[in-house]
Amino acid sequence: MNGLKAHQRELINLSRRCIPLLKPELYKGQCGKICVVGGCEEYTGAPYFSAHAASTFGSDLVYVLCERKAGLPIKAYSPNLMVHPYLVDSYSATREPKEEPDFEKILGVVQRCHVLVIGPGLGRDKKIREQVIQIVQEAASIGGDHNRCLILDADALFVLSTEDSEKFQEALKKYGENRVIITPNAVELKRIMKALNVDTVEEVSKRLGCITVAKGHHDIIINSKGKRWENDVEGSMKRCGGQGDTLTGVIASMLGFSRAVHDWKLQPLSVPGKESVLPWDQMAMLSCYVGSTATKMASKAAYEKVGRQMQTTDMNYIVGEIFEKLYDTEGE
């Protein structure tokens, strides 16, 4: 953890209690099953970046639910991701032969997963928006899992400023407190505050019962109870498209880890028998802090390596290395 200040190291050390210790007897999926819902004809990189970051940060299984025309490109980006092109846009739903989304297949994927990331590359098609709202409604309890986590970014946040906002907010109320994370940039946050008719980030989190990660030079993390952290870990000078997708992927991975320790009582990295399980609110805040820290560290390392030509691919390729730098888990 060279380069981190004392207060930053303290939070990273505490977050070890969110991460399950790898053991031979664990089976595939226990350390996190993540589903990224996003990707359309125009945008296929964003869902890949989010899913790839979740995978390389340590999640066991990562799925992508995307619009049909996005499926082949995303499959071609990586054989490590399970890509399900089951969403249907307005064009496909109205032209002959008309297509309709198969919700039995869609919910079959959702049911397997512990954490959903909704929004990367989603687009603003109304038909897709309707399917996303239904997914959010069903995911709150499908398969008997009432503690599923949700991360909303990009065009999923845009739904809050549409005519479907109230329906979307009602769906979000089905989730446990601080089981929903939103990751707006400055423009998105301003739009959300206007749509909700509130003046502060604290009010946004309270209204939605969520944790808000307000992205900026210093990321601000605020939960539904008003607890506020500021992450002053330094990133890079370069602002390339896709860094926010890396952030959602790492947060998703950490939430999957946190659920493994909190909800299913797997042994964490910290010394067994010495510490009790942290409260969920704290684990969720730590997950967001680690996501923010790892993304900034990856951005800085990639920029130092390649300079102004840095792209999100450069960041994602070293996300796994950042995990090892933070936690030094060689040999577990």
mmCIF file of C-alpha atoms in Angstrom:
data_model
loop_
_atom_site.group_PDB
_atom_site.id
_atom_site.type_symbol
_atom_site.label_atom_id
_atom_site.label_comp_id
_atom_site.label_asym_id
_atom_site.label_seq_id
_atom_site.Cartn_x
_atom_site.Cartn_y
_atom_site.Cartn_z
ATOM 1 C CA MET A 1 0.000 0.000 0.000
ATOM 2 C CA ASN A 2 2.925 2.308 -0.683
ATOM 3 C CA GLY A 3 1.772 5.817 -1.490
ATOM 4 C CA LEU A 4 -1.359 5.728 0.661
ATOM 5 C CA LYS A 5 -1.725 8.060 3.625
ATOM 6 C CA ALA A 6 -2.338 6.734 7.134
ATOM 7 C CA HIS A 7 -6.103 7.356 7.119
ATOM 8 C CA GLN A 8 -6.384 5.723 3.684
ATOM 9 C CA ARG A 9 -4.437 2.648 4.829
ATOM 10 C CA GLU A 10 -6.669 2.408 7.898
ATOM 11 C CA LEU A 11 -9.811 2.062 5.766
ATOM 12 C CA ILE A 12 -8.159 -0.387 3.368
ATOM 13 C CA ASN A 13 -6.999 -2.527 6.302
ATOM 14 C CA LEU A 14 -10.527 -2.465 7.728
ATOM 15 C CA SER A 15 -11.904 -3.564 4.352
ATOM 16 C CA ARG A 16 -9.995 -6.861 4.684
ATOM 17 C CA ARG A 17 -12.922 -7.868 6.883
ATOM 18 C CA CYS A 18 -15.151 -7.616 3.787
ATOM 19 C CA ILE A 19 -13.138 -10.035 1.637
ATOM 20 C CA PRO A 20 -13.490 -13.823 1.935
ATOM 21 C CA LEU A 21 -10.372 -15.895 2.455
ATOM 22 C CA LEU A 22 -9.839 -18.299 -0.441
ATOM 23 C CA LYS A 23 -9.917 -21.949 0.650
ATOM 24 C CA PRO A 24 -9.790 -25.257 -1.264
ATOM 25 C CA GLU A 25 -13.272 -26.238 -0.061
ATOM 26 C CA LEU A 26 -15.000 -23.175 -1.551
ATOM 27 C CA TYR A 27 -17.039 -23.781 -4.694
ATOM 28 C CA LYS A 28 -17.473 -21.655 -7.790
ATOM 29 C CA GLY A 29 -19.696 -18.653 -7.180
ATOM 30 C CA GLN A 30 -19.308 -18.318 -3.417
ATOM 31 C CA CYS A 31 -16.999 -15.325 -3.830
ATOM 32 C CA GLY A 32 -19.388 -13.342 -5.960
ATOM 33 C CA LYS A 33 -21.692 -13.711 -8.941
ATOM 34 C CA ILE A 34 -22.122 -10.400 -10.732
ATOM 35 C CA CYS A 35 -24.482 -9.387 -13.538
ATOM 36 C CA VAL A 36 -23.933 -6.263 -15.635
ATOM 37 C CA VAL A 37 -27.137 -5.093 -17.330
ATOM 38 C CA GLY A 38 -26.191 -2.852 -20.221
ATOM 39 C CA GLY A 39 -24.928 -2.693 -23.755
ATOM 40 C CA CYS A 40 -26.791 -1.725 -26.905
ATOM 41 C CA GLU A 41 -25.992 -1.389 -30.603
ATOM 42 C CA GLU A 42 -24.163 1.918 -30.085
ATOM 43 C CA TYR A 43 -22.349 1.142 -26.827
ATOM 44 C CA THR A 44 -20.633 -2.188 -26.245
ATOM 45 C CA GLY A 45 -17.432 -1.120 -24.486
ATOM 46 C CA ALA A 46 -18.983 0.128 -21.242
ATOM 47 C CA PRO A 47 -20.602 -3.145 -20.107
ATOM 48 C CA TYR A 48 -17.417 -4.996 -21.023
ATOM 49 C CA PHE A 49 -15.258 -2.648 -18.930
ATOM 50 C CA SER A 50 -17.548 -3.022 -15.913
ATOM 51 C CA ALA A 51 -17.795 -6.801 -16.210
ATOM 52 C CA HIS A 52 -14.080 -7.224 -16.918
ATOM 53 C CA ALA A 53 -13.131 -5.105 -13.888
ATOM 54 C CA ALA A 54 -15.389 -7.197 -11.647
ATOM 55 C CA SER A 55 -13.814 -10.356 -13.006
ATOM 56 C CA THR A 56 -10.184 -9.257 -12.669
ATOM 57 C CA PHE A 57 -10.735 -7.841 -9.172
ATOM 58 C CA GLY A 58 -11.701 -11.328 -8.061
ATOM 59 C CA SER A 59 -15.387 -12.118 -8.622
ATOM 60 C CA ASP A 60 -15.986 -15.782 -9.408
ATOM 61 C CA LEU A 61 -18.606 -15.452 -12.152
ATOM 62 C CA VAL A 62 -19.608 -12.434 -14.229
ATOM 63 C CA TYR A 63 -22.612 -12.239 -16.545
ATOM 64 C CA VAL A 64 -23.695 -9.558 -19.022
ATOM 65 C CA LEU A 65 -27.349 -8.983 -19.939
ATOM 66 C CA CYS A 66 -27.429 -6.843 -23.071
ATOM 67 C CA GLU A 67 -29.513 -5.831 -26.074
ATOM 68 C CA ARG A 68 -29.424 -8.430 -28.823
ATOM 69 C CA LYS A 69 -27.264 -6.526 -31.283
ATOM 70 C CA ALA A 70 -24.623 -5.949 -28.591
ATOM 71 C CA GLY A 71 -24.164 -9.624 -27.802
ATOM 72 C CA LEU A 72 -21.660 -10.682 -30.450
ATOM 73 C CA PRO A 73 -19.254 -7.751 -29.958
ATOM 74 C CA ILE A 74 -19.164 -8.234 -26.181
ATOM 75 C CA LYS A 75 -18.674 -11.993 -26.544
ATOM 76 C CA ALA A 76 -15.755 -11.263 -28.875
ATOM 77 C CA TYR A 77 -14.086 -8.962 -26.341
ATOM 78 C CA SER A 78 -13.652 -11.732 -23.766
ATOM 79 C CA PRO A 79 -14.290 -15.464 -23.439
ATOM 80 C CA ASN A 80 -14.308 -15.070 -19.642
ATOM 81 C CA LEU A 81 -17.703 -13.360 -19.523
ATOM 82 C CA MET A 82 -21.084 -15.047 -19.924
ATOM 83 C CA VAL A 83 -23.027 -12.832 -22.307
ATOM 84 C CA HIS A 84 -26.810 -13.092 -22.640
ATOM 85 C CA PRO A 85 -28.282 -10.848 -25.392
ATOM 86 C CA TYR A 86 -31.884 -11.053 -24.192
ATOM 87 C CA LEU A 87 -32.939 -7.377 -24.059
ATOM 88 C CA VAL A 88 -34.991 -6.028 -26.982
ATOM 89 C CA ASP A 89 -35.016 -2.400 -28.167
ATOM 90 C CA SER A 90 -37.902 -0.458 -29.710
ATOM 91 C CA TYR A 91 -36.719 -1.027 -33.275
ATOM 92 C CA SER A 92 -36.627 -4.808 -32.898
ATOM 93 C CA ALA A 93 -39.978 -4.762 -31.085
ATOM 94 C CA THR A 94 -41.783 -2.907 -33.885
ATOM 95 C CA ARG A 95 -40.310 -4.211 -37.142
ATOM 96 C CA GLU A 96 -41.385 -7.506 -38.704
ATOM 97 C CA PRO A 97 -40.876 -10.115 -37.439
ATOM 98 C CA LYS A 98 -41.492 -8.437 -34.090
ATOM 99 C CA GLU A 99 -39.326 -9.486 -31.167
ATOM 100 C CA GLU A 100 -40.249 -9.454 -27.497
ATOM 101 C CA PRO A 101 -37.942 -9.901 -24.501
ATOM 102 C CA ASP A 102 -37.980 -13.372 -22.985
ATOM 103 C CA PHE A 103 -38.319 -12.553 -19.297
ATOM 104 C CA GLU A 104 -38.055 -16.165 -18.257
ATOM 105 C CA LYS A 105 -34.508 -16.167 -19.641
ATOM 106 C CA ILE A 106 -33.733 -12.677 -18.327
ATOM 107 C CA LEU A 107 -34.834 -13.451 -14.786
ATOM 108 C CA GLY A 108 -33.097 -16.813 -14.964
ATOM 109 C CA VAL A 109 -29.803 -14.934 -15.265
ATOM 110 C CA VAL A 110 -30.717 -12.331 -12.636
ATOM 111 C CA GLN A 111 -31.709 -15.012 -10.127
ATOM 112 C CA ARG A 112 -28.211 -16.509 -10.161
ATOM 113 C CA CYS A 113 -26.469 -13.278 -9.241
ATOM 114 C CA HIS A 114 -25.643 -11.592 -5.952
ATOM 115 C CA VAL A 115 -25.006 -8.094 -7.328
ATOM 116 C CA LEU A 116 -26.425 -6.277 -10.363
ATOM 117 C CA VAL A 117 -24.747 -3.378 -12.147
ATOM 118 C CA ILE A 118 -27.310 -1.562 -14.279
ATOM 119 C CA GLY A 119 -26.538 1.195 -16.754
ATOM 120 C CA PRO A 120 -23.181 0.819 -18.541
ATOM 121 C CA GLY A 121 -23.847 1.282 -22.266
ATOM 122 C CA LEU A 122 -27.569 0.834 -21.694
ATOM 123 C CA GLY A 123 -28.746 3.660 -23.945
ATOM 124 C CA ARG A 124 -31.996 5.565 -23.536
ATOM 125 C CA ASP A 125 -34.373 3.463 -25.589
ATOM 126 C CA LYS A 126 -37.828 3.455 -23.962
ATOM 127 C CA LYS A 127 -38.427 -0.262 -24.558
ATOM 128 C CA ILE A 128 -35.123 -1.107 -22.861
ATOM 129 C CA ARG A 129 -36.002 1.257 -20.010
ATOM 130 C CA GLU A 130 -39.251 -0.631 -19.395
ATOM 131 C CA GLN A 131 -37.346 -3.919 -19.213
ATOM 132 C CA VAL A 132 -34.808 -2.442 -16.788
ATOM 133 C CA ILE A 133 -37.556 -1.260 -14.437
ATOM 134 C CA GLN A 134 -39.076 -4.736 -14.476
ATOM 135 C CA ILE A 135 -35.670 -6.289 -13.788
ATOM 136 C CA VAL A 136 -35.167 -3.952 -10.814
ATOM 137 C CA GLN A 137 -38.639 -4.805 -9.486
ATOM 138 C CA GLU A 138 -38.107 -8.560 -9.761
ATOM 139 C CA ALA A 139 -34.474 -8.655 -8.626
ATOM 140 C CA ALA A 140 -35.362 -7.351 -5.155
ATOM 141 C CA SER A 141 -36.598 -10.784 -4.087
ATOM 142 C CA ILE A 142 -36.361 -13.286 -6.950
ATOM 143 C CA GLY A 143 -35.043 -16.676 -5.892
ATOM 144 C CA GLY A 144 -35.722 -15.833 -2.257
ATOM 145 C CA ASP A 145 -32.727 -13.478 -2.126
ATOM 146 C CA HIS A 146 -33.935 -10.348 -0.323
ATOM 147 C CA ASN A 147 -30.435 -8.907 0.144
ATOM 148 C CA ARG A 148 -29.380 -8.578 -3.480
ATOM 149 C CA CYS A 149 -27.322 -5.455 -4.200
ATOM 150 C CA LEU A 150 -27.840 -2.993 -7.015
ATOM 151 C CA ILE A 151 -25.418 -0.499 -8.574
ATOM 152 C CA LEU A 152 -26.895 2.177 -10.832
ATOM 153 C CA ASP A 153 -24.773 4.204 -13.239
ATOM 154 C CA ALA A 154 -25.017 6.143 -16.487
ATOM 155 C CA ASP A 155 -28.323 5.655 -18.323
ATOM 156 C CA ALA A 156 -29.882 3.801 -15.385
ATOM 157 C CA LEU A 157 -29.535 7.070 -13.463
ATOM 158 C CA PHE A 158 -31.161 8.907 -16.357
ATOM 159 C CA VAL A 159 -34.363 6.941 -15.682
ATOM 160 C CA LEU A 160 -34.758 8.997 -12.495
ATOM 161 C CA SER A 161 -35.327 12.102 -14.633
ATOM 162 C CA THR A 162 -37.907 10.565 -16.996
ATOM 163 C CA GLU A 163 -41.663 10.053 -16.787
ATOM 164 C CA ASP A 164 -40.868 6.626 -15.303
ATOM 165 C CA SER A 165 -39.056 8.126 -12.302
ATOM 166 C CA GLU A 166 -41.753 7.409 -9.701
ATOM 167 C CA LYS A 167 -42.148 3.810 -10.831
ATOM 168 C CA PHE A 168 -38.371 3.392 -10.702
ATOM 169 C CA GLN A 169 -38.137 4.904 -7.215
ATOM 170 C CA GLU A 170 -40.884 2.582 -5.979
ATOM 171 C CA ALA A 171 -38.912 -0.390 -7.310
ATOM 172 C CA LEU A 172 -35.780 0.795 -5.484
ATOM 173 C CA LYS A 173 -37.692 0.917 -2.181
ATOM 174 C CA LYS A 174 -37.936 -2.882 -2.298
ATOM 175 C CA TYR A 175 -34.211 -3.162 -1.554
ATOM 176 C CA GLY A 176 -32.608 -3.156 1.860
ATOM 177 C CA GLU A 177 -31.137 0.077 3.175
ATOM 178 C CA ASN A 178 -27.761 0.797 1.573
ATOM 179 C CA ARG A 179 -28.086 -2.249 -0.689
ATOM 180 C CA VAL A 180 -28.423 0.186 -3.614
ATOM 181 C CA ILE A 181 -25.405 2.192 -4.796
ATOM 182 C CA ILE A 182 -25.517 5.056 -7.295
ATOM 183 C CA THR A 183 -22.365 6.412 -8.956
ATOM 184 C CA PRO A 184 -23.198 9.749 -10.628
ATOM 185 C CA ASN A 185 -20.737 12.179 -12.156
ATOM 186 C CA ALA A 186 -21.262 15.920 -11.636
ATOM 187 C CA VAL A 187 -23.741 16.306 -14.510
ATOM 188 C CA GLU A 188 -25.725 13.209 -13.535
ATOM 189 C CA LEU A 189 -25.841 14.262 -9.882
ATOM 190 C CA LYS A 190 -27.196 17.696 -10.786
ATOM 191 C CA ARG A 191 -29.885 16.070 -12.942
ATOM 192 C CA ILE A 192 -30.872 13.644 -10.164
ATOM 193 C CA MET A 193 -31.087 16.408 -7.560
ATOM 194 C CA LYS A 194 -33.345 18.413 -9.853
ATOM 195 C CA ALA A 195 -35.560 15.393 -10.568
ATOM 196 C CA LEU A 196 -35.892 14.575 -6.851
ATOM 197 C CA ASN A 197 -36.270 18.254 -5.919
ATOM 198 C CA VAL A 198 -33.476 18.129 -3.334
ATOM 199 C CA ASP A 199 -30.453 20.346 -2.759
ATOM 200 C CA THR A 200 -27.757 18.066 -1.331
ATOM 201 C CA VAL A 201 -26.146 14.696 -1.939
ATOM 202 C CA GLU A 202 -27.189 13.691 1.579
ATOM 203 C CA GLU A 203 -30.827 14.233 0.619
ATOM 204 C CA VAL A 204 -30.393 12.099 -2.503
ATOM 205 C CA SER A 205 -29.057 9.188 -0.444
ATOM 206 C CA LYS A 206 -31.779 9.570 2.170
ATOM 207 C CA ARG A 207 -34.575 9.762 -0.417
ATOM 208 C CA LEU A 208 -33.400 6.668 -2.303
ATOM 209 C CA GLY A 209 -32.181 4.744 0.765
ATOM 210 C CA CYS A 210 -28.875 4.298 -1.012
ATOM 211 C CA ILE A 211 -25.174 5.034 -0.939
ATOM 212 C CA THR A 212 -24.167 7.788 -3.346
ATOM 213 C CA VAL A 213 -20.643 7.772 -4.767
ATOM 214 C CA ALA A 214 -20.357 11.295 -6.178
ATOM 215 C CA LYS A 215 -17.461 11.086 -8.611
ATOM 216 C CA GLY A 216 -14.954 13.908 -8.809
ATOM 217 C CA HIS A 217 -11.341 14.853 -8.079
ATOM 218 C CA HIS A 218 -12.106 13.568 -4.582
ATOM 219 C CA ASP A 219 -14.943 11.039 -4.628
ATOM 220 C CA ILE A 220 -17.603 11.694 -1.977
ATOM 221 C CA ILE A 221 -19.328 8.636 -0.475
ATOM 222 C CA ILE A 222 -22.536 9.232 1.507
ATOM 223 C CA ASN A 223 -24.963 6.618 2.826
ATOM 224 C CA SER A 224 -28.672 6.882 3.588
ATOM 225 C CA LYS A 225 -27.985 7.835 7.211
ATOM 226 C CA GLY A 226 -25.800 10.783 6.244
ATOM 227 C CA LYS A 227 -22.429 9.166 6.993
ATOM 228 C CA ARG A 228 -19.917 10.853 4.698
ATOM 229 C CA TRP A 229 -16.430 9.836 3.555
ATOM 230 C CA GLU A 230 -14.179 11.728 1.177
ATOM 231 C CA ASN A 231 -11.648 9.731 -0.807
ATOM 232 C CA ASP A 232 -8.587 11.878 -1.453
ATOM 233 C CA VAL A 233 -6.498 9.119 -3.063
ATOM 234 C CA GLU A 234 -4.888 10.653 -6.136
ATOM 235 C CA GLY A 235 -5.810 9.391 -9.596
ATOM 236 C CA SER A 236 -4.260 10.371 -12.913
ATOM 237 C CA MET A 237 -4.376 13.537 -14.993
ATOM 238 C CA LYS A 238 -6.104 11.724 -17.877
ATOM 239 C CA ARG A 239 -9.906 11.487 -18.052
ATOM 240 C CA CYS A 240 -10.705 8.838 -20.632
ATOM 241 C CA GLY A 241 -14.168 7.427 -21.201
ATOM 242 C CA GLY A 242 -14.872 4.217 -19.323
ATOM 243 C CA GLN A 243 -13.224 4.880 -15.959
ATOM 244 C CA GLY A 244 -16.653 5.032 -14.338
ATOM 245 C CA ASP A 245 -17.382 1.572 -15.715
ATOM 246 C CA THR A 246 -14.226 0.236 -14.082
ATOM 247 C CA LEU A 247 -15.451 1.796 -10.834
ATOM 248 C CA THR A 248 -18.831 0.028 -11.000
ATOM 249 C CA GLY A 249 -17.126 -3.287 -11.698
ATOM 250 C CA VAL A 250 -14.774 -3.044 -8.722
ATOM 251 C CA ILE A 251 -17.556 -1.897 -6.384
ATOM 252 C CA ALA A 252 -19.677 -4.822 -7.594
ATOM 253 C CA SER A 253 -16.843 -7.233 -6.888
ATOM 254 C CA MET A 254 -16.406 -5.810 -3.377
ATOM 255 C CA LEU A 255 -20.147 -5.992 -2.674
ATOM 256 C CA GLY A 256 -20.098 -9.631 -3.764
ATOM 257 C CA PHE A 257 -17.220 -10.255 -1.356
ATOM 258 C CA SER A 258 -19.038 -8.381 1.410
ATOM 259 C CA ARG A 259 -22.172 -10.441 0.906
ATOM 260 C CA ALA A 260 -20.104 -13.627 1.133
ATOM 261 C CA VAL A 261 -18.771 -12.554 4.542
ATOM 262 C CA HIS A 262 -21.859 -10.763 5.904
ATOM 263 C CA ASP A 263 -24.752 -12.778 4.471
ATOM 264 C CA TRP A 264 -23.177 -16.245 4.184
ATOM 265 C CA LYS A 265 -20.590 -16.001 6.971
ATOM 266 C CA LEU A 266 -17.489 -16.962 5.001
ATOM 267 C CA GLN A 267 -14.201 -16.384 6.809
ATOM 268 C CA PRO A 268 -12.663 -12.992 5.910
ATOM 269 C CA LEU A 269 -9.009 -12.210 5.236
ATOM 270 C CA SER A 270 -8.598 -10.799 8.738
ATOM 271 C CA VAL A 271 -7.627 -13.081 11.629
ATOM 272 C CA PRO A 272 -10.439 -15.610 12.303
ATOM 273 C CA GLY A 273 -12.112 -15.519 15.690
ATOM 274 C CA LYS A 274 -10.632 -12.143 16.580
ATOM 275 C CA GLU A 275 -13.294 -9.856 15.127
ATOM 276 C CA SER A 276 -17.053 -9.860 14.733
ATOM 277 C CA VAL A 277 -18.718 -9.339 11.355
ATOM 278 C CA LEU A 278 -19.022 -5.667 10.484
ATOM 279 C CA PRO A 279 -22.499 -4.123 10.111
ATOM 280 C CA TRP A 280 -23.748 -4.093 6.515
ATOM 281 C CA ASP A 281 -23.804 -0.281 6.304
ATOM 282 C CA GLN A 282 -20.092 -0.182 7.074
ATOM 283 C CA MET A 283 -19.227 -3.020 4.690
ATOM 284 C CA ALA A 284 -21.113 -1.312 1.867
ATOM 285 C CA MET A 285 -19.333 1.997 2.516
ATOM 286 C CA LEU A 286 -15.985 0.201 2.583
ATOM 287 C CA SER A 287 -16.838 -1.561 -0.682
ATOM 288 C CA CYS A 288 -17.438 1.805 -2.321
ATOM 289 C CA TYR A 289 -14.251 3.236 -0.829
ATOM 290 C CA VAL A 290 -12.177 0.328 -2.126
ATOM 291 C CA GLY A 291 -13.804 0.660 -5.551
ATOM 292 C CA SER A 292 -12.937 4.338 -5.655
ATOM 293 C CA THR A 293 -9.393 3.766 -4.387
ATOM 294 C CA ALA A 294 -8.605 0.878 -6.738
ATOM 295 C CA THR A 295 -9.951 2.783 -9.746
ATOM 296 C CA LYS A 296 -7.862 5.850 -8.939
ATOM 297 C CA MET A 297 -4.756 3.748 -8.332
ATOM 298 C CA ALA A 298 -5.254 1.863 -11.604
ATOM 299 C CA SER A 299 -5.737 5.133 -13.457
ATOM 300 C CA LYS A 300 -2.587 6.610 -11.952
ATOM 301 C CA ALA A 301 -0.499 3.502 -12.666
ATOM 302 C CA ALA A 302 -1.742 3.273 -16.252
ATOM 303 C CA TYR A 303 -1.046 6.964 -16.873
ATOM 304 C CA GLU A 304 2.465 6.671 -15.462
ATOM 305 C CA LYS A 305 3.064 3.765 -17.835
ATOM 306 C CA VAL A 306 1.635 5.057 -21.130
ATOM 307 C CA GLY A 307 0.931 8.767 -20.606
ATOM 308 C CA ARG A 308 -1.684 10.693 -22.564
ATOM 309 C CA GLN A 309 -2.547 7.724 -24.754
ATOM 310 C CA MET A 310 -4.034 5.961 -21.703
ATOM 311 C CA GLN A 311 -7.360 4.208 -22.290
ATOM 312 C CA THR A 312 -9.658 2.277 -19.974
ATOM 313 C CA THR A 313 -8.211 -0.976 -21.313
ATOM 314 C CA ASP A 314 -4.860 0.063 -19.815
ATOM 315 C CA MET A 315 -6.555 0.526 -16.437
ATOM 316 C CA ASN A 316 -8.546 -2.677 -16.510
ATOM 317 C CA TYR A 317 -5.533 -4.818 -17.292
ATOM 318 C CA ILE A 318 -3.930 -3.827 -13.976
ATOM 319 C CA VAL A 319 -7.000 -3.868 -11.708
ATOM 320 C CA GLY A 320 -6.009 -7.325 -10.453
ATOM 321 C CA GLU A 321 -2.511 -6.079 -9.649
ATOM 322 C CA ILE A 322 -4.037 -3.251 -7.623
ATOM 323 C CA PHE A 323 -5.945 -5.799 -5.529
ATOM 324 C CA GLU A 324 -2.670 -7.548 -4.675
ATOM 325 C CA LYS A 325 -0.990 -4.241 -3.823
ATOM 326 C CA LEU A 326 -3.824 -3.336 -1.484
ATOM 327 C CA TYR A 327 -4.148 -6.692 0.274
ATOM 328 C CA ASP A 328 -0.937 -8.679 -0.293
ATOM 329 C CA THR A 329 -2.825 -11.991 -0.446
ATOM 330 C CA GLU A 330 -0.038 -14.119 -1.935
ATOM 331 C CA GLY A 331 -0.515 -17.552 -0.388
ATOM 332 C CA GLU A 332 -3.683 -16.244 1.347
#
